[in-house]
mmCIF file of C-alpha atoms in Angstrom:
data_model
loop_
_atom_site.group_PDB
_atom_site.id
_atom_site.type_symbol
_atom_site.label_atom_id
_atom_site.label_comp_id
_atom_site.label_asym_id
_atom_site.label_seq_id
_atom_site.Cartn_x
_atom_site.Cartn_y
_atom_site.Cartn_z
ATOM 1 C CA UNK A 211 9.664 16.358 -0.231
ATOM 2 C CA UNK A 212 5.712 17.974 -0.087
ATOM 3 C CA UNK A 213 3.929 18.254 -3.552
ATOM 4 C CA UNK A 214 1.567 20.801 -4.259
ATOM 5 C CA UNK A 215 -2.144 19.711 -4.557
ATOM 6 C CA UNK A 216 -1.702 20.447 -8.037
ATOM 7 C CA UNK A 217 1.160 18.115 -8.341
ATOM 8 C CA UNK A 218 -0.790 15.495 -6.506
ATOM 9 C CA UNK A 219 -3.170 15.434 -9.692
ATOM 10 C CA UNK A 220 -0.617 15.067 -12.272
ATOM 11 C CA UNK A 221 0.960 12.063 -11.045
ATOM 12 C CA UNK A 222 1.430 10.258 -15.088
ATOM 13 C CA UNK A 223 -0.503 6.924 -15.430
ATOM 14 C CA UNK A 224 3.290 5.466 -16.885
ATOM 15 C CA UNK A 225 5.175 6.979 -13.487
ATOM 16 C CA UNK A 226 2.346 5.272 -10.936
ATOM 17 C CA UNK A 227 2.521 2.285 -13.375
ATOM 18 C CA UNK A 228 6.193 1.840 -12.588
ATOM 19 C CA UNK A 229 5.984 2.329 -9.296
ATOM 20 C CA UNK A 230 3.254 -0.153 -8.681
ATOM 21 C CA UNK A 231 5.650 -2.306 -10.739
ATOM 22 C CA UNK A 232 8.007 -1.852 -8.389
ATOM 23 C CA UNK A 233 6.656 -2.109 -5.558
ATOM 24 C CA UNK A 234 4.753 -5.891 -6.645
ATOM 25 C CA UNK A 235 8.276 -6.999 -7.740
ATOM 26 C CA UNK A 236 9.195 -5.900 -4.373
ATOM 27 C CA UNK A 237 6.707 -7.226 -2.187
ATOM 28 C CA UNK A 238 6.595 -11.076 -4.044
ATOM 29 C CA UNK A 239 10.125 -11.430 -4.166
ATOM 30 C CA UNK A 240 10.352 -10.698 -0.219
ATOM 31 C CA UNK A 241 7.776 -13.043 0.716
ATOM 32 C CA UNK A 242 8.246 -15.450 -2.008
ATOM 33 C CA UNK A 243 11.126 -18.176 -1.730
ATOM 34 C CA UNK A 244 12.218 -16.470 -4.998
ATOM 35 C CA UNK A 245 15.905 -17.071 -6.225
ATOM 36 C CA UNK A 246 16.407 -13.003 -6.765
ATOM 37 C CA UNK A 247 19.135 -12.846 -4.508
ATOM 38 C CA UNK A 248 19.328 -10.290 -1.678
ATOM 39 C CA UNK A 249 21.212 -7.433 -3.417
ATOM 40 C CA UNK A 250 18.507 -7.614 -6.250
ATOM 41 C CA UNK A 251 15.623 -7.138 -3.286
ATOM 42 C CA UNK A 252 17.288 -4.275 -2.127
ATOM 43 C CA UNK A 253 17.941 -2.510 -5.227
ATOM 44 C CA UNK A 254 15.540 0.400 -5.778
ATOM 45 C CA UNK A 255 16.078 0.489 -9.702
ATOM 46 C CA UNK A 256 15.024 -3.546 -9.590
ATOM 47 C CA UNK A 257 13.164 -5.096 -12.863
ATOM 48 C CA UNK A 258 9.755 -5.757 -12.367
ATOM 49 C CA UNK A 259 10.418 -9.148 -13.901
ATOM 50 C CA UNK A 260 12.664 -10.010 -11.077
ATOM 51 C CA UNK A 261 10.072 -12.620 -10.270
ATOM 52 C CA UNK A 262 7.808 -11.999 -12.074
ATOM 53 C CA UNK A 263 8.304 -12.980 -15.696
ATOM 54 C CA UNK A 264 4.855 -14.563 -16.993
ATOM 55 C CA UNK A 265 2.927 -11.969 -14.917
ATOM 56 C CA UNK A 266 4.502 -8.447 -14.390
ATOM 57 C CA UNK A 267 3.890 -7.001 -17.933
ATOM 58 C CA UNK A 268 0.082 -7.237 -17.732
ATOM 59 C CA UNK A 269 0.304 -5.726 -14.054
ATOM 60 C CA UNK A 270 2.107 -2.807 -15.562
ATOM 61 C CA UNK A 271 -0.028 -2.421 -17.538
ATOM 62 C CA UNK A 272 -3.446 -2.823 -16.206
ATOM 63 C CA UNK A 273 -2.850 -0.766 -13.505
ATOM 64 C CA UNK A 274 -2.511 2.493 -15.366
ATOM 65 C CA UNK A 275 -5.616 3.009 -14.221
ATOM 66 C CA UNK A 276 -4.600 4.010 -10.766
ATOM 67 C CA UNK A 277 -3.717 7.562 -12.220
ATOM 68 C CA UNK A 278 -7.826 7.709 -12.776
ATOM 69 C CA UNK A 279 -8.484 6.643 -9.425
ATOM 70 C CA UNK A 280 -5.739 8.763 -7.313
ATOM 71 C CA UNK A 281 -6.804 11.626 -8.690
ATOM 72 C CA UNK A 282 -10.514 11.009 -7.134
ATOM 73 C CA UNK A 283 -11.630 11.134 -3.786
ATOM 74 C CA UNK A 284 -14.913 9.140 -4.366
ATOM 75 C CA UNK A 285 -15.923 6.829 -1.139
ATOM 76 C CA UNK A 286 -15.054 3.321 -0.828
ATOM 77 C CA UNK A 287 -17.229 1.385 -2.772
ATOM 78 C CA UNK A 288 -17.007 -1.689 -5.707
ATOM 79 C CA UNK A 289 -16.697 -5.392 -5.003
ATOM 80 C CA UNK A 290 -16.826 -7.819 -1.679
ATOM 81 C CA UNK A 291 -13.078 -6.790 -0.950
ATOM 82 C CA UNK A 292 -13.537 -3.216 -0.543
ATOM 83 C CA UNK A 293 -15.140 -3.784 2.431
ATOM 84 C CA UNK A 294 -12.400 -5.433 4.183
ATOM 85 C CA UNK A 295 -9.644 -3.320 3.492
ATOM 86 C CA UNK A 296 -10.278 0.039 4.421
ATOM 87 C CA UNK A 297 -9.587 0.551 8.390
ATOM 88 C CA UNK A 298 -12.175 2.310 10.378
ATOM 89 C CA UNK A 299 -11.675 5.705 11.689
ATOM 90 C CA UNK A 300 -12.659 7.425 14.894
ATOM 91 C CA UNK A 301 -12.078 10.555 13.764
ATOM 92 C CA UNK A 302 -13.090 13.039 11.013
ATOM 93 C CA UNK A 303 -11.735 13.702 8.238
ATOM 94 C CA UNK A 304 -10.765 9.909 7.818
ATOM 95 C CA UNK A 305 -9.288 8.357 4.589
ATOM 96 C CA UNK A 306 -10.452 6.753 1.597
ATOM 97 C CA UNK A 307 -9.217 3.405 0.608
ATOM 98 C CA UNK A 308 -10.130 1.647 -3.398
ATOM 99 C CA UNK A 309 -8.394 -1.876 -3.902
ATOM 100 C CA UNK A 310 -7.385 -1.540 -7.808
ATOM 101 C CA UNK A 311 -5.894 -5.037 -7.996
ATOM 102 C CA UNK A 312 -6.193 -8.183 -6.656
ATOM 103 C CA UNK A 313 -4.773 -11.622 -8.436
ATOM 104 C CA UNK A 314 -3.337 -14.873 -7.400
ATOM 105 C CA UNK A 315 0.170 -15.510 -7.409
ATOM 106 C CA UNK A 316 1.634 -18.195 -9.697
ATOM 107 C CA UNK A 317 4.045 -19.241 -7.907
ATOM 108 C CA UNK A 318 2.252 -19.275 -4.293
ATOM 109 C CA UNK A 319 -0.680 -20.698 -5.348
ATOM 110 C CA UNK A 320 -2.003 -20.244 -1.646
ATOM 111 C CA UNK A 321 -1.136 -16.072 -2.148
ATOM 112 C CA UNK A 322 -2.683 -13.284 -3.698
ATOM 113 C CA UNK A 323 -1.450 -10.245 -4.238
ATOM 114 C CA UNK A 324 -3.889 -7.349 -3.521
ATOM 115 C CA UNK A 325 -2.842 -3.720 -3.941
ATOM 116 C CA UNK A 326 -4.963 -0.443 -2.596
ATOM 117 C CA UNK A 327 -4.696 2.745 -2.741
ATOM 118 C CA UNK A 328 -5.439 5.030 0.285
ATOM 119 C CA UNK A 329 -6.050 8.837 -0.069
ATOM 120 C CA UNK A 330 -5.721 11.123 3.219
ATOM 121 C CA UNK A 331 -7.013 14.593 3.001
ATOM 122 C CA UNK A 332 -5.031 16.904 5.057
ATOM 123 C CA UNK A 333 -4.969 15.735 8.875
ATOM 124 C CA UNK A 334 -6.584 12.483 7.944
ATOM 125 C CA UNK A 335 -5.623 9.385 9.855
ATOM 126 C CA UNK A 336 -6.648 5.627 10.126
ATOM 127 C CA UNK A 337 -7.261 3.783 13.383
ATOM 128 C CA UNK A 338 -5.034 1.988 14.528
ATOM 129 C CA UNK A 339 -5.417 -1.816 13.201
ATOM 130 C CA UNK A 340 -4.095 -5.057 12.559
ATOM 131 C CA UNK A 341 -4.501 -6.828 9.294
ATOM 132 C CA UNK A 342 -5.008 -10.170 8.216
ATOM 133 C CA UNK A 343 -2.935 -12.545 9.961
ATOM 134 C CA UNK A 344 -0.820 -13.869 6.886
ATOM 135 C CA UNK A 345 -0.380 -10.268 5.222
ATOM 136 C CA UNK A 346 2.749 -8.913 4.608
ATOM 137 C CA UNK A 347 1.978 -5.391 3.625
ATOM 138 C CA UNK A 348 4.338 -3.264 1.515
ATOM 139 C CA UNK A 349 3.742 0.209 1.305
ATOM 140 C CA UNK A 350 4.872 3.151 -0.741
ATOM 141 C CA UNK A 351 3.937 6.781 -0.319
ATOM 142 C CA UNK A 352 2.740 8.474 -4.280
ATOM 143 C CA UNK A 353 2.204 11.726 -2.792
ATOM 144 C CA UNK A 354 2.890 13.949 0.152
ATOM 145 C CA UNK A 355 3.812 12.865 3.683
ATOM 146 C CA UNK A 356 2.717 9.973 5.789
ATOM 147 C CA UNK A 357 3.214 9.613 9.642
ATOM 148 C CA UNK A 358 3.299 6.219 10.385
ATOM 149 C CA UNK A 359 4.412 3.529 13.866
ATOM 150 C CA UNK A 360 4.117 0.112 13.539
ATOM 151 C CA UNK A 361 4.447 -1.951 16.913
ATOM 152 C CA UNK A 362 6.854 -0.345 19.168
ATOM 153 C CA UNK A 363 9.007 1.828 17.058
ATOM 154 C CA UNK A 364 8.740 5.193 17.031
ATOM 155 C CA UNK A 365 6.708 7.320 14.881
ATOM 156 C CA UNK A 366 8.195 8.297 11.614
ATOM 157 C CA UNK A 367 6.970 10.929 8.362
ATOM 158 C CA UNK A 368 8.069 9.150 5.256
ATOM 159 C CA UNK A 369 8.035 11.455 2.022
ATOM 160 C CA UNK A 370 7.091 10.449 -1.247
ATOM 161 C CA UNK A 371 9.279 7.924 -3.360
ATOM 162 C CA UNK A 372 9.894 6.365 0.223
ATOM 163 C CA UNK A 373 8.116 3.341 1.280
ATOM 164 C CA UNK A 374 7.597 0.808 4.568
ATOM 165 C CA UNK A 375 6.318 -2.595 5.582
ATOM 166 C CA UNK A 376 4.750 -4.405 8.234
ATOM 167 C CA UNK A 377 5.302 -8.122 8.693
ATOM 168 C CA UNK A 378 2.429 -10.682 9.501
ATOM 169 C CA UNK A 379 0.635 -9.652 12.505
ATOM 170 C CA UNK A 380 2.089 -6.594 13.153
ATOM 171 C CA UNK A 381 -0.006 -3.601 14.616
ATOM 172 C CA UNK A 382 -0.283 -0.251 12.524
ATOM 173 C CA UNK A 383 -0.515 2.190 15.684
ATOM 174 C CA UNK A 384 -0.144 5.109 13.767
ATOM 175 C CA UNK A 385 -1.051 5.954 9.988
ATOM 176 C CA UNK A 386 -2.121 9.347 8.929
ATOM 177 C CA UNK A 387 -1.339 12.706 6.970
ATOM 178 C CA UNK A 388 1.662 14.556 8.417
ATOM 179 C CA UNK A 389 0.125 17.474 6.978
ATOM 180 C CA UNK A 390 -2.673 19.792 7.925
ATOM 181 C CA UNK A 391 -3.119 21.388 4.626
ATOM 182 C CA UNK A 392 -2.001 19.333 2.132
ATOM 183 C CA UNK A 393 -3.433 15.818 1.096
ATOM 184 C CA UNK A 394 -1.207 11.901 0.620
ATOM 185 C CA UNK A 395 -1.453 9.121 -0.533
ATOM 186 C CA UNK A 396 0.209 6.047 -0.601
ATOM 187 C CA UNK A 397 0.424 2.585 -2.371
ATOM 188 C CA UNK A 398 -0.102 -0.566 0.028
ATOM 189 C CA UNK A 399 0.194 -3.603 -1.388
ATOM 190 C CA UNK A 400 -0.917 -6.882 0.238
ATOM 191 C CA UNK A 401 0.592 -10.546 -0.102
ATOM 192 C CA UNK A 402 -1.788 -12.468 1.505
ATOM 193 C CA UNK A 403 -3.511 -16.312 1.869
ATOM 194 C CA UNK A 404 -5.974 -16.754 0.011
ATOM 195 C CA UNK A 405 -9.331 -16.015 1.748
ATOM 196 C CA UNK A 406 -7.739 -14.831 4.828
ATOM 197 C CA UNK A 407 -10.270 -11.991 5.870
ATOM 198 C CA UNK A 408 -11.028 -9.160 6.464
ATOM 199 C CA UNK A 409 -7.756 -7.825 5.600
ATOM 200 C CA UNK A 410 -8.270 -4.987 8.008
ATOM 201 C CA UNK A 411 -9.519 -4.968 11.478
ATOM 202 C CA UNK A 412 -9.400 -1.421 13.374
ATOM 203 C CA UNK A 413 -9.092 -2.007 17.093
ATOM 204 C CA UNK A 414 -11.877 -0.846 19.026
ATOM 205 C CA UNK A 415 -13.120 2.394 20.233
ATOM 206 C CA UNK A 416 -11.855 2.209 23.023
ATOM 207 C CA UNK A 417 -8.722 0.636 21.640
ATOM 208 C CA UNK A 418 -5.354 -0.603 22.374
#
């Protein structure tokens, strides 16, 4: 269901907290050779400490600061990684993408876990891309509607509260705002080997 733009601002720092929680419990325990067992992956209401239990407590709560950034649509800018995550666009307007997290897993010690958060104003989209070849990408839409096809499936909107992934190597054909007059924004977080870069490589211009 659409938010107002309003609504888009008042996301609470504890409700984007949990839900970046969630979705790093998620996203570890997939591509981890965790114990959780499959019912527990699948289970939407899932503890953050899952697989998590020396770690997920200061993720919740660092990352109350992504209720600062979402709410701002500064350019990408900040450390070395920002400049390999956010996809390049061919047309205007284009979205804005600010990595808020990025830490090594302790039990993958070849992993990191990277999370960003991309903003689309109303009928923004990405390029299509692929990412790094070892990234599984989970993401989760905080606000409004995304349109998004990865590979050969067909083109879907997913609402907020609903959420997506793309395996290692997949191509994101289609990723943009569903929405000409309302903005999104959505949650992607990256499990990834460790210095496997850039994380995100638009196809070309004249593309595929």
């Amino acid at each position: 269901m659409a938010h107002s733009s309003q609504e888009h601002g008042m996301l609470s720092s504890r409700s984007i907290a949990v839900r970046f929680a969630k979705a790093a419990a998620i996203t570890v325990c997939v591509s981890a050779p965790a114990k959780a067992s499959t019912k527990d992956q699948a289970d939407n209401a899932v503890p953050v400490t899952c697989c998590l239990p020396q770690w997920a407590a200061e993720v919740t709560g660092s990352i109350v600061k992504i209720a600062a950034l979402q709410s701002s649509q500064m350019p990408l800018s900040g450390p070395a990684v920002n400049a390999t995550v956010g996809a390049a666009m061919s047309e205007s307007p284009s979205e804005s993408v600010k990595p808020i997290f990025r830490r090594q897993i302790p039990n993958l010690p070849d992993r990191e876990l990277i999370a960003v958060l991309v903003n689309y104003p109303p009928a923004a989209r990405s390029r299509s891309h692929h990412h790094a070849s070892s990234a599984f990408i989970y993401a989760y839409v905080l606000s409004g509607e995304i349109r998004s096809a990865v590979g050969d499936e067909p083109a879907r909107i997913y609402r907020a509260g609903e959420s997506f992934y793309e395996e290692p190597g997949a191509h994101h054909v289609v990723s943009e705002n569903a929405s000409d007059s309302e903005p999104a924004s959505l949650l992607a977080v990256f499990v990834v080997r460790a210095g496997d870069q850039p994380l995100t490589a638009p196809d070309a211009e004249s593309g595929k």
